[in-house]
Amino acid sequence: MRAQVAIIGAGPSGLLLGQLLHLAGIDALILEQRSGDYVLGRIRAGLLEQGTIDLLDRAGVGARLHAQGLVHGGLELGFDGMRHRVDLHGATGKNVTIYGQTEITKDLMDARAAAGANTVYEAEDVSVHDFDGKQPVVRCRKDGIEHEIACDFIAGCDGFHGVCRQSAPQSALQTYERVYPFGWLGILSDTPPVSEELIYVNHARGFALCTMRSRTRSRYYLQCALDENIEAWPDARFWDELRLRLDEETAARLVTGPSIEKSIAPLRSFVAEPMRFGRLFLAGDAAHIVPPTGAKGLNLAASDIHYLSGGLIDYYATGKTAELDAYSEKCLRRIWQAERFSWWMTNLLHRFPENGPFGEKMQRAELEYLVGSPAARATLAENYVGLPF
Ligand code: RFL
Ligand code: PHB
């Protein structure tokens, strides 16, 4: 088999890259280890920056997003039993949009199927080779048959646990990591969201986030211990704990119901440098992870794909490699900004027992500064709506 670009992973990074390359007439093959249904069943991101939406529009998959996405011009910060609004639009002229990663994945899968482009699901033992030379090779097994794909480039869009970053020469790879001492327990339920906009809560019992997928589907998160057992969290306990962390007015408005998904996610900051090894390019979670507090993971994946698709399209149109050569540096500049913001939001809003009473005073001072200072809120807003790319 042969393809111009072999894309490993059919998450949002891989599918979006595949679509942008397809529109430019570049032949890209996607290899995904899971089934399509499994990929669609993962409940993850929900909040999109305008830059991500612009890119999805360019990929020709914006119609349902524009019809069904919920546009938010602000968010609320809760602490001390009060809520304080941050006017994102007022501070930046920009909004954010709620539209689930599941829906984006579905839109991209549908577009790919309509284009007749090839995605191999349930590809086993995918491995990447010879990307330091001119003719990289990808191997995999499908239905018991071994396949070899010769290609010009490999795009490693295979997430944090994927094979591509692990296949890069480890001596050339520098990683930076912070693992947080807690996780997020999340539930999805078919109940109306408690508020029009997102509420991020700093509470003595731990962080809480009220978010949503639509006007009839809510998503809530609670800070929890890393070793928390999900079996110990029947729905009633989750709702009781959430109410305790919300201000009285919001708690009284909360509509509860059975959960349709419940999971625990660890929180991590991680960056791998560089993002290119010869003809192997890493993109999205394969190269970096942010704690979800800043809602940046999927949006960073989109900006990586913006740069990578631009570089590949330019290469096939002109033979020039300047954009591909600048890929890693351009991505990393924006990634470190998002890493900083996500780390800062995480520190601002969670309980860190090891930080002690001094740490709590610092958090409180920062929250009060935000509430009192339009300049501080504008800084939060500018980062939250997304730095330009
Ligand atoms: P993905 O989505 O992990 O996709 C990688 C794909 O590669 C496949 N794969 C392989 N395929 C072939 N061979 C192998 N050896 C393979 N190994 C892996 C996997 O099966 C998978 O299909 O990475 P991608 O495409 O880079 O997308 C990144 C985003 O999924 C991620 O950054 C976001 O979900 C992060 N995130 C959020 N991001 C936001 O921008 N806004 C949010 O509001 C937001 N909320 C969240 C989040 C992530 C969360 N969790 C669970 C980590 C909330 C949560 C709780
Ligand atoms: C979500 O809707 O799942 C979501 C929104 C904002 C975040 C994290 C997750 O910061």
XYZ file of C-alpha atoms and ligand atoms in Angstrom:
454
model
C 0.000 0.000 0.000
C 1.036 3.600 -0.520
C -0.187 6.979 0.738
C 1.321 10.433 0.601
C 0.655 10.928 4.318
C 0.029 8.153 6.853
C -1.927 9.475 9.832
C -1.807 7.413 13.025
C -4.940 7.937 15.162
C -8.521 8.911 14.254
C -9.177 11.287 17.154
C -9.932 14.928 16.372
C -6.292 15.654 15.373
C -6.033 12.813 12.864
C -9.504 13.257 11.387
C -9.131 17.028 11.005
C -5.737 16.655 9.346
C -7.154 13.971 7.054
C -10.002 16.244 5.987
C -7.837 19.324 5.336
C -5.383 17.237 3.289
C -8.215 15.598 1.365
C -9.608 19.033 0.416
C -6.148 19.941 -0.897
C -6.016 16.789 -3.034
C -3.427 15.042 -0.841
C -3.903 11.343 -0.319
C -3.889 10.520 3.408
C -4.562 7.137 4.987
C -5.693 7.020 8.641
C -4.878 4.017 10.851
C -6.800 3.778 14.150
C -6.375 1.009 16.702
C -9.927 1.203 18.072
C -13.310 0.773 16.398
C -15.241 3.808 15.120
C -17.904 3.253 17.791
C -15.306 3.207 20.558
C -13.785 6.492 19.336
C -17.271 8.057 19.187
C -18.124 6.826 22.678
C -15.331 8.754 24.420
C -16.773 11.764 26.248
C -14.147 14.454 26.383
C -13.846 18.090 25.421
C -16.754 20.441 25.117
C -15.508 23.976 24.630
C -14.187 25.416 21.380
C -12.232 28.590 20.710
C -13.122 30.730 17.694
C -9.866 29.697 15.996
C -10.887 26.041 16.236
C -14.289 26.841 14.750
C -12.668 28.745 11.872
C -10.510 25.692 11.136
C -13.510 23.323 11.260
C -15.264 25.690 8.829
C -12.247 25.515 6.527
C -12.459 21.729 6.729
C -16.086 22.010 5.566
C -17.573 20.485 8.729
C -18.987 23.595 10.444
C -22.678 23.343 9.505
C -24.003 21.328 12.459
C -21.658 23.138 14.831
C -23.115 26.500 13.805
C -26.680 25.185 14.028
C -26.359 23.413 17.378
C -23.349 24.909 19.210
C -24.073 27.125 22.207
C -22.256 30.457 21.953
C -21.063 31.812 25.319
C -19.882 35.374 25.872
C -18.870 34.839 29.499
C -18.197 32.449 32.357
C -18.651 32.576 36.103
C -16.159 32.102 38.929
C -17.638 30.860 42.197
C -16.064 31.178 45.630
C -17.197 32.097 49.153
C -20.808 31.323 48.273
C -20.873 33.980 45.502
C -20.608 33.929 41.704
C -18.701 36.541 39.702
C -19.057 36.879 35.939
C -16.091 37.252 33.602
C -17.333 39.008 30.464
C -15.251 37.210 27.822
C -16.831 39.013 24.903
C -16.688 42.414 26.550
C -12.987 41.973 27.299
C -11.892 40.430 23.993
C -14.652 40.804 21.393
C -14.656 36.987 21.148
C -16.897 34.155 22.319
C -16.394 30.471 22.993
C -18.741 27.718 21.792
C -19.997 24.601 23.514
C -20.036 21.692 21.062
C -18.942 18.238 22.174
C -15.817 16.509 20.906
C -18.063 13.532 20.164
C -20.050 15.673 17.714
C -16.917 17.038 16.022
C -15.612 13.504 15.680
C -18.910 12.408 14.143
C -18.962 15.359 11.699
C -15.385 14.612 10.620
C -16.080 10.879 10.279
C -19.156 11.606 8.146
C -17.203 14.027 5.933
C -14.465 11.437 5.484
C -16.950 8.730 4.588
C -18.699 11.092 2.116
C -15.329 11.828 0.482
C -14.656 8.099 0.132
C -11.379 8.530 2.034
C -9.870 5.516 3.728
C -9.752 5.058 7.514
C -8.627 1.662 8.768
C -10.247 1.050 12.156
C -9.108 -1.739 14.493
C -5.600 -1.620 13.021
C -3.435 -3.712 15.341
C 0.238 -3.320 16.269
C 0.758 -0.119 14.294
C 4.477 0.687 14.077
C 6.375 3.515 12.358
C 9.785 3.112 10.674
C 12.474 4.843 8.593
C 11.176 8.371 9.147
C 14.759 9.623 9.391
C 15.131 8.852 5.677
C 13.105 9.843 2.612
C 10.752 6.866 2.539
C 9.008 6.212 5.865
C 7.061 2.998 6.345
C 4.129 2.165 8.599
C 3.258 -1.438 9.460
C 0.094 -2.813 10.994
C -2.126 -5.886 11.121
C -5.780 -5.883 10.150
C -7.999 -8.994 10.421
C -4.888 -11.112 10.902
C -3.173 -9.826 7.721
C 0.069 -7.812 7.915
C 0.200 -4.575 5.911
C 3.033 -2.240 5.005
C 2.330 1.335 3.926
C 5.036 3.349 2.175
C 4.525 7.105 2.565
C 6.218 10.506 2.342
C 5.297 11.635 5.864
C 3.869 10.181 9.071
C 1.560 12.272 11.257
C 1.561 10.992 14.850
C -1.971 11.920 15.971
C -2.229 8.940 18.307
C -2.772 10.641 21.644
C -0.798 10.545 24.873
C -0.462 6.737 25.010
C 0.249 6.333 21.292
C 3.165 4.666 19.569
C 4.593 7.629 17.607
C 6.165 9.653 20.418
C 7.549 6.417 21.866
C 9.134 5.597 18.490
C 11.031 8.897 18.268
C 14.742 8.625 19.129
C 14.573 9.043 22.901
C 17.934 10.840 23.006
C 16.456 13.628 20.838
C 13.283 13.926 22.920
C 12.939 16.247 25.892
C 9.823 15.946 28.050
C 8.415 18.275 30.694
C 5.771 17.045 33.090
C 3.687 17.949 36.120
C 1.261 15.394 37.534
C -1.368 16.942 39.824
C -2.290 15.242 43.101
C -5.993 14.874 42.185
C -8.366 13.975 39.362
C -11.745 15.033 37.968
C -14.791 12.885 38.482
C -17.166 13.747 35.630
C -20.766 12.872 34.886
C -22.997 13.460 31.915
C -26.765 13.562 32.401
C -29.814 14.386 30.348
C -30.874 17.244 32.594
C -31.030 20.959 31.735
C -27.763 22.755 32.653
C -27.909 24.592 35.976
C -26.790 27.840 34.327
C -26.585 29.423 30.861
C -22.811 29.793 31.192
C -20.046 27.657 32.719
C -19.406 27.988 36.470
C -15.882 27.250 37.796
C -15.978 26.853 41.585
C -13.204 27.101 44.166
C -14.514 25.461 47.349
C -12.990 24.159 50.574
C -14.255 20.665 49.625
C -12.541 20.911 46.221
C -13.045 22.323 42.738
C -16.319 21.902 40.843
C -17.283 22.753 37.251
C -20.771 23.079 35.805
C -20.699 22.733 32.043
C -22.977 21.285 29.376
C -23.307 19.693 25.957
C -26.683 21.175 24.975
C -29.734 22.812 26.521
C -30.885 19.394 27.692
C -27.584 17.695 28.523
C -25.349 18.682 31.441
C -21.757 17.831 32.258
C -20.446 18.309 35.801
C -17.009 17.689 37.283
C -15.755 17.393 40.874
C -12.155 17.433 42.045
C -11.506 14.003 43.567
C -8.643 11.974 45.019
C -6.418 10.262 42.445
C -7.179 6.833 43.903
C -10.938 7.489 44.107
C -13.007 4.421 43.303
C -15.792 5.217 40.850
C -17.967 2.494 42.388
C -18.007 4.612 45.548
C -19.819 7.385 43.629
C -23.419 6.422 42.954
C -25.300 9.291 41.288
C -26.946 10.450 44.542
C -23.563 10.939 46.192
C -22.271 12.906 43.209
C -25.262 15.270 43.217
C -25.068 15.759 47.007
C -21.374 16.592 46.815
C -21.888 18.969 43.889
C -24.633 20.831 45.784
C -22.282 21.266 48.751
C -19.709 22.957 46.516
C -22.149 25.331 44.760
C -23.508 28.611 46.096
C -26.986 28.279 47.627
C -28.868 29.825 44.716
C -27.216 27.589 42.126
C -27.560 24.495 44.337
C -31.293 25.172 44.680
C -31.643 25.384 40.872
C -29.716 22.167 40.154
C -31.820 19.604 38.317
C -30.534 16.073 38.897
C -31.173 12.825 37.069
C -29.508 9.538 36.226
C -25.979 9.779 34.834
C -25.415 8.480 31.309
C -21.625 8.469 31.699
C -19.330 8.690 34.695
C -15.522 8.643 34.662
C -12.411 9.812 36.483
C -9.615 11.614 34.630
C -6.180 12.327 36.119
C -4.787 15.849 35.622
C -1.428 16.338 33.984
C 0.687 18.974 32.267
C 3.068 17.475 29.701
C 5.081 18.701 26.715
C 7.417 16.756 24.422
C 9.998 18.713 22.439
C 10.566 18.802 19.536
C 7.436 17.769 17.647
C 9.222 16.669 14.517
C 11.701 13.840 13.908
C 12.665 13.758 10.236
C 9.454 12.838 8.423
C 7.508 12.035 11.600
C 5.390 14.879 13.014
C 3.616 14.703 16.389
C 0.337 16.601 16.848
C -2.283 17.013 19.588
C -2.217 14.887 22.736
C 0.626 12.796 21.273
C 2.898 15.775 21.973
C 1.259 17.600 24.868
C -1.331 17.359 27.623
C -2.939 20.152 29.622
C -5.157 19.795 32.690
C -8.735 20.386 31.450
C -9.278 23.439 33.686
C -8.455 25.854 30.860
C -10.362 23.856 28.188
C -7.324 23.927 25.916
C -6.589 20.289 24.908
C -8.716 20.005 21.800
C -8.073 23.613 20.845
C -4.308 23.030 20.930
C -4.760 19.931 18.804
C -6.553 22.172 16.277
C -3.754 24.755 16.189
C -1.141 22.002 15.679
C -3.198 20.702 12.753
C -3.490 24.216 11.332
C 0.322 24.448 11.161
C 0.879 20.845 10.037
C -1.750 20.891 7.293
C -0.395 24.254 6.095
C 3.146 22.859 5.926
C 2.145 19.691 4.075
C -0.118 21.524 1.621
C 2.658 24.026 0.880
C 5.160 21.195 0.389
C 2.966 19.346 -2.126
C 2.108 22.592 -3.956
C 5.600 24.104 -4.168
C 8.147 21.514 -2.994
C 9.243 23.962 -0.288
C 9.830 22.712 3.256
C 10.097 26.057 5.077
C 6.692 25.707 6.772
C 7.308 22.115 7.761
C 10.721 23.125 9.089
C 9.059 25.790 11.270
C 6.278 23.437 12.488
C 7.674 22.387 15.837
C 8.790 25.861 16.865
C 5.512 27.548 15.862
C 3.396 24.947 17.661
C 5.497 24.959 20.812
C 5.307 28.716 21.205
C 1.504 28.554 21.391
C 1.515 25.297 23.397
C 3.623 26.772 26.201
C 1.221 29.724 26.456
C -1.710 27.324 26.834
C 0.281 25.177 29.271
C 0.933 28.222 31.421
C -2.705 29.314 31.377
C -4.032 25.806 32.157
C -1.532 25.389 34.999
C -2.517 28.805 36.370
C -6.286 28.092 36.210
C -5.670 24.714 37.871
C -3.672 26.324 40.678
C -6.258 29.065 41.133
C -9.276 26.800 41.474
C -8.275 23.479 43.078
C -7.514 22.497 46.659
C -3.847 21.578 47.075
C -3.643 20.237 50.652
C 0.147 20.367 50.535
C 0.061 24.141 49.947
C -1.366 24.719 53.427
C -3.051 27.839 54.796
C -0.563 30.151 53.045
C -1.452 28.628 49.680
C -5.152 29.146 50.399
C -4.547 32.810 51.262
C -2.681 33.255 47.974
C -5.580 31.690 46.044
C -8.080 33.897 47.832
C -6.015 37.032 47.152
C -5.818 36.119 43.459
C -9.565 35.423 43.188
C -10.348 38.743 44.865
C -7.920 40.509 42.545
C -9.705 38.968 39.561
C -13.103 40.049 40.832
C -11.889 43.580 41.526
C -9.678 44.226 38.508
C -10.915 44.543 34.920
C -7.278 44.171 33.798
C -6.947 40.816 35.600
C -10.243 39.593 34.137
C -9.155 40.704 30.665
C -5.993 38.610 31.028
C -8.041 35.568 31.955
C -10.484 36.255 29.118
C -7.762 36.755 26.482
C -6.245 33.355 27.285
C -9.566 31.557 27.748
C -10.964 32.571 24.337
C -7.634 31.474 22.827
C -4.487 33.241 21.706
C -4.302 33.772 17.935
C -2.723 31.259 15.533
P -7.036 11.563 21.052
O -8.410 12.102 21.089
O -6.502 10.865 22.246
O -6.966 10.592 19.790
C -5.867 9.741 19.561
C -6.344 8.555 18.756
O -5.240 7.698 18.461
C -5.614 6.346 18.680
N -4.393 5.570 18.948
C -3.814 4.761 18.043
N -4.144 4.458 16.783
C -3.355 3.584 16.132
N -2.275 2.997 16.690
C -1.905 3.287 17.955
N -0.831 2.707 18.492
C -2.695 4.194 18.676
N -2.633 4.694 19.931
C -3.661 5.520 20.076
C -6.559 6.422 19.859
O -7.406 5.283 19.939
C -7.320 7.696 19.548
O -8.475 7.458 18.765
O -5.967 12.688 20.681
P -6.141 13.988 19.703
O -6.770 13.609 18.408
O -4.831 14.661 19.709
O -7.233 14.907 20.441
C -6.945 15.513 21.679
C -8.227 15.695 22.493
O -8.922 14.450 22.533
C -7.955 16.164 23.934
O -6.929 17.143 23.937
C -9.195 16.790 24.613
O -10.201 15.835 24.786
C -8.826 17.396 25.969
N -9.990 17.928 26.721
C -10.528 19.171 26.440
N -10.020 19.912 25.436
C -10.581 21.117 25.110
O -10.082 21.779 24.210
N -11.707 21.601 25.745
C -12.282 20.914 26.760
O -13.323 21.361 27.265
C -11.677 19.667 27.168
N -12.210 18.944 28.165
C -10.559 17.175 27.753
C -11.678 17.722 28.466
C -10.061 15.915 28.098
C -10.638 15.200 29.132
N -10.090 13.924 29.407
C -10.855 12.774 29.637
C -8.668 13.662 29.203
C -12.252 17.031 29.503
C -11.733 15.784 29.870
C -12.370 15.108 31.062
C -16.480 20.375 29.217
O -17.535 20.890 28.761
O -16.330 19.136 29.294
C -15.424 21.262 29.742
C -15.569 22.627 29.607
C -14.596 23.467 30.122
C -13.498 22.941 30.751
C -13.326 21.561 30.849
C -14.314 20.705 30.342
O -12.556 23.764 31.277
